[in-house]
């Protein structure tokens, strides 16, 4: 209750001096377990420079279905987070090298999401096939059995 302006000023000054964890850093912590997944999905969604709302929705759904705490984050916030991630060739291959930390079920689920992202246009472009082949080959080298039907 701030009927006295001095109490308000004192609380305001005290709060301003205290270090605070921002929503952004808390959310980044929440999303850190899927950061590599997001880099892979973003890369696959941007190969043809045809980023569209359907591809973004697939990625946002992946986040919210994979990280329970992310359900409290808005699509707008998640989209802003995604726009801040670097997802070029180098990052794609670096994240492929880190796939070893995933269990086979998680890896297959991520692969299925990547295929979904690529198929938004109605077919797989040549470069999408090449990068998906690299993804699949990496999983096979890790001993993951790839199902015949990925969707």
CSV table of C-alpha atoms in Angstrom, one decimal:
chain,number,residue,atom,x,y,z
A,1,UNK,CA,0.0,0.0,0.0
A,2,UNK,CA,1.7,3.2,-1.2
A,3,UNK,CA,-0.3,6.0,0.5
A,4,UNK,CA,3.0,7.5,1.6
A,5,UNK,CA,5.2,8.5,-1.4
A,6,UNK,CA,8.4,8.0,0.7
A,7,UNK,CA,7.6,4.3,1.1
A,8,UNK,CA,7.0,4.0,-2.7
A,9,UNK,CA,10.3,5.8,-3.4
A,10,UNK,CA,12.2,3.7,-1.0
A,11,UNK,CA,10.9,0.4,-2.4
A,12,UNK,CA,11.5,1.7,-6.0
A,13,UNK,CA,15.1,2.6,-5.2
A,14,UNK,CA,15.7,-0.7,-3.4
A,15,UNK,CA,14.3,-2.7,-6.3
A,16,UNK,CA,16.3,-0.8,-8.8
A,17,UNK,CA,19.5,-1.6,-7.0
A,18,UNK,CA,18.8,-5.3,-6.7
A,19,UNK,CA,20.1,-7.5,-9.6
A,20,UNK,CA,17.2,-9.1,-11.3
A,21,UNK,CA,16.9,-12.0,-13.7
A,22,UNK,CA,15.0,-10.8,-16.7
A,23,UNK,CA,12.2,-12.7,-18.4
A,24,UNK,CA,14.5,-13.1,-21.4
A,25,UNK,CA,17.2,-14.9,-19.5
A,26,UNK,CA,14.7,-17.1,-17.7
A,27,UNK,CA,13.1,-18.0,-21.0
A,28,UNK,CA,16.5,-18.6,-22.6
A,29,UNK,CA,17.2,-21.1,-19.8
A,30,UNK,CA,13.9,-22.8,-20.4
A,31,UNK,CA,14.6,-23.1,-24.2
A,32,UNK,CA,18.3,-24.1,-23.9
A,33,UNK,CA,17.5,-27.9,-24.0
A,34,UNK,CA,16.0,-27.5,-27.5
A,35,UNK,CA,18.3,-24.8,-28.8
A,36,UNK,CA,20.1,-27.2,-31.1
A,37,UNK,CA,16.8,-28.7,-32.3
A,38,UNK,CA,15.6,-25.2,-33.1
A,39,UNK,CA,18.8,-24.4,-35.1
A,40,UNK,CA,18.2,-27.5,-37.2
A,41,UNK,CA,14.6,-26.8,-37.8
A,42,UNK,CA,15.2,-23.1,-38.6
A,43,UNK,CA,18.0,-24.1,-41.0
A,44,UNK,CA,15.7,-26.5,-42.8
A,45,UNK,CA,12.9,-24.0,-42.9
A,46,UNK,CA,15.1,-21.3,-44.5
A,47,UNK,CA,16.9,-23.3,-47.2
A,48,UNK,CA,14.7,-21.9,-50.0
A,49,UNK,CA,14.3,-18.5,-48.3
A,50,UNK,CA,10.6,-19.2,-48.2
A,51,UNK,CA,10.0,-18.8,-44.5
A,52,UNK,CA,6.2,-18.7,-44.0
A,53,UNK,CA,3.8,-18.9,-41.1
A,54,UNK,CA,3.1,-22.6,-41.5
A,55,UNK,CA,6.8,-23.5,-41.1
A,56,UNK,CA,7.0,-21.1,-38.1
A,57,UNK,CA,3.9,-22.7,-36.6
A,58,UNK,CA,5.4,-26.2,-36.9
A,59,UNK,CA,8.5,-25.0,-35.0
A,60,UNK,CA,6.5,-23.2,-32.3
A,61,UNK,CA,4.4,-26.3,-31.8
A,62,UNK,CA,7.5,-28.3,-31.5
A,63,UNK,CA,8.8,-26.0,-28.8
A,64,UNK,CA,5.6,-26.1,-26.8
A,65,UNK,CA,5.1,-29.9,-27.2
A,66,UNK,CA,8.7,-30.6,-26.2
A,67,UNK,CA,9.4,-28.1,-23.3
A,68,UNK,CA,6.5,-28.0,-20.8
A,69,UNK,CA,7.6,-24.7,-19.4
A,70,UNK,CA,7.5,-23.1,-22.8
A,71,UNK,CA,3.7,-23.3,-22.9
A,72,UNK,CA,3.7,-20.2,-20.7
A,73,UNK,CA,5.7,-18.3,-23.4
A,74,UNK,CA,3.8,-16.4,-26.1
A,75,UNK,CA,4.2,-17.3,-29.7
A,76,UNK,CA,5.4,-13.7,-30.2
A,77,UNK,CA,8.2,-14.2,-27.6
A,78,UNK,CA,9.1,-17.5,-29.1
A,79,UNK,CA,9.2,-16.0,-32.6
A,80,UNK,CA,11.5,-13.3,-31.4
A,81,UNK,CA,13.8,-15.9,-29.7
A,82,UNK,CA,13.9,-17.8,-33.0
A,83,UNK,CA,14.8,-14.7,-34.9
A,84,UNK,CA,17.9,-14.3,-32.7
A,85,UNK,CA,19.3,-17.7,-33.5
A,86,UNK,CA,22.0,-18.2,-36.1
A,87,UNK,CA,21.0,-21.1,-38.4
A,88,UNK,CA,23.4,-21.3,-41.3
A,89,UNK,CA,25.4,-24.1,-42.8
A,90,UNK,CA,28.1,-24.0,-40.0
A,91,UNK,CA,25.5,-24.1,-37.2
A,92,UNK,CA,23.6,-26.9,-39.0
A,93,UNK,CA,26.6,-29.2,-39.1
A,94,UNK,CA,27.7,-28.2,-35.6
A,95,UNK,CA,24.4,-29.2,-34.2
A,96,UNK,CA,24.4,-32.4,-36.2
A,97,UNK,CA,27.7,-33.3,-34.4
A,98,UNK,CA,25.9,-32.8,-31.1
A,99,UNK,CA,23.0,-35.1,-31.9
A,100,UNK,CA,24.8,-37.8,-29.9
A,101,UNK,CA,23.3,-36.4,-26.7
A,102,UNK,CA,19.7,-37.2,-27.9
A,103,UNK,CA,18.0,-40.5,-27.3
A,104,UNK,CA,16.8,-42.3,-30.5
A,105,UNK,CA,13.2,-41.4,-30.0
A,106,UNK,CA,14.0,-37.7,-29.6
A,107,UNK,CA,16.2,-37.8,-32.6
A,108,UNK,CA,13.5,-39.4,-34.8
A,109,UNK,CA,10.9,-36.9,-33.6
A,110,UNK,CA,13.2,-34.1,-34.5
A,111,UNK,CA,13.9,-35.6,-37.9
A,112,UNK,CA,10.1,-36.0,-38.5
A,113,UNK,CA,9.6,-32.3,-37.7
A,114,UNK,CA,12.4,-31.3,-40.1
A,115,UNK,CA,10.7,-33.4,-42.8
A,116,UNK,CA,7.3,-31.7,-42.0
A,117,UNK,CA,9.0,-28.2,-42.3
A,118,UNK,CA,10.4,-29.1,-45.7
A,119,UNK,CA,7.2,-30.5,-47.0
A,120,UNK,CA,5.2,-27.4,-46.4
A,121,UNK,CA,5.8,-26.4,-50.0
A,122,UNK,CA,4.3,-29.6,-51.2
A,123,UNK,CA,7.5,-31.4,-52.2
A,124,UNK,CA,11.2,-31.7,-51.2
A,125,UNK,CA,13.6,-29.4,-53.1
A,126,UNK,CA,16.9,-30.9,-54.1
A,127,UNK,CA,18.9,-29.0,-51.4
A,128,UNK,CA,16.3,-30.0,-48.7
A,129,UNK,CA,16.9,-33.6,-49.7
A,130,UNK,CA,20.7,-33.2,-49.5
A,131,UNK,CA,20.5,-31.7,-45.9
A,132,UNK,CA,17.9,-34.3,-44.8
A,133,UNK,CA,20.3,-37.0,-46.1
A,134,UNK,CA,23.1,-35.6,-44.0
A,135,UNK,CA,20.7,-35.5,-41.0
A,136,UNK,CA,19.7,-39.2,-41.6
A,137,UNK,CA,23.3,-40.3,-42.2
A,138,UNK,CA,24.3,-38.7,-38.9
A,139,UNK,CA,21.5,-40.6,-37.1
A,140,UNK,CA,22.5,-43.9,-38.7
A,141,UNK,CA,26.1,-43.4,-37.7
A,142,UNK,CA,24.8,-43.0,-34.1
A,143,UNK,CA,23.0,-46.3,-34.5
A,144,UNK,CA,19.5,-44.9,-34.8
A,145,UNK,CA,17.1,-46.9,-36.9
A,146,UNK,CA,15.3,-44.7,-39.3
A,147,UNK,CA,11.6,-45.7,-39.9
A,148,UNK,CA,10.4,-46.2,-43.5
A,149,UNK,CA,7.6,-43.7,-43.1
A,150,UNK,CA,8.8,-40.5,-41.4
A,151,UNK,CA,5.4,-38.8,-41.2
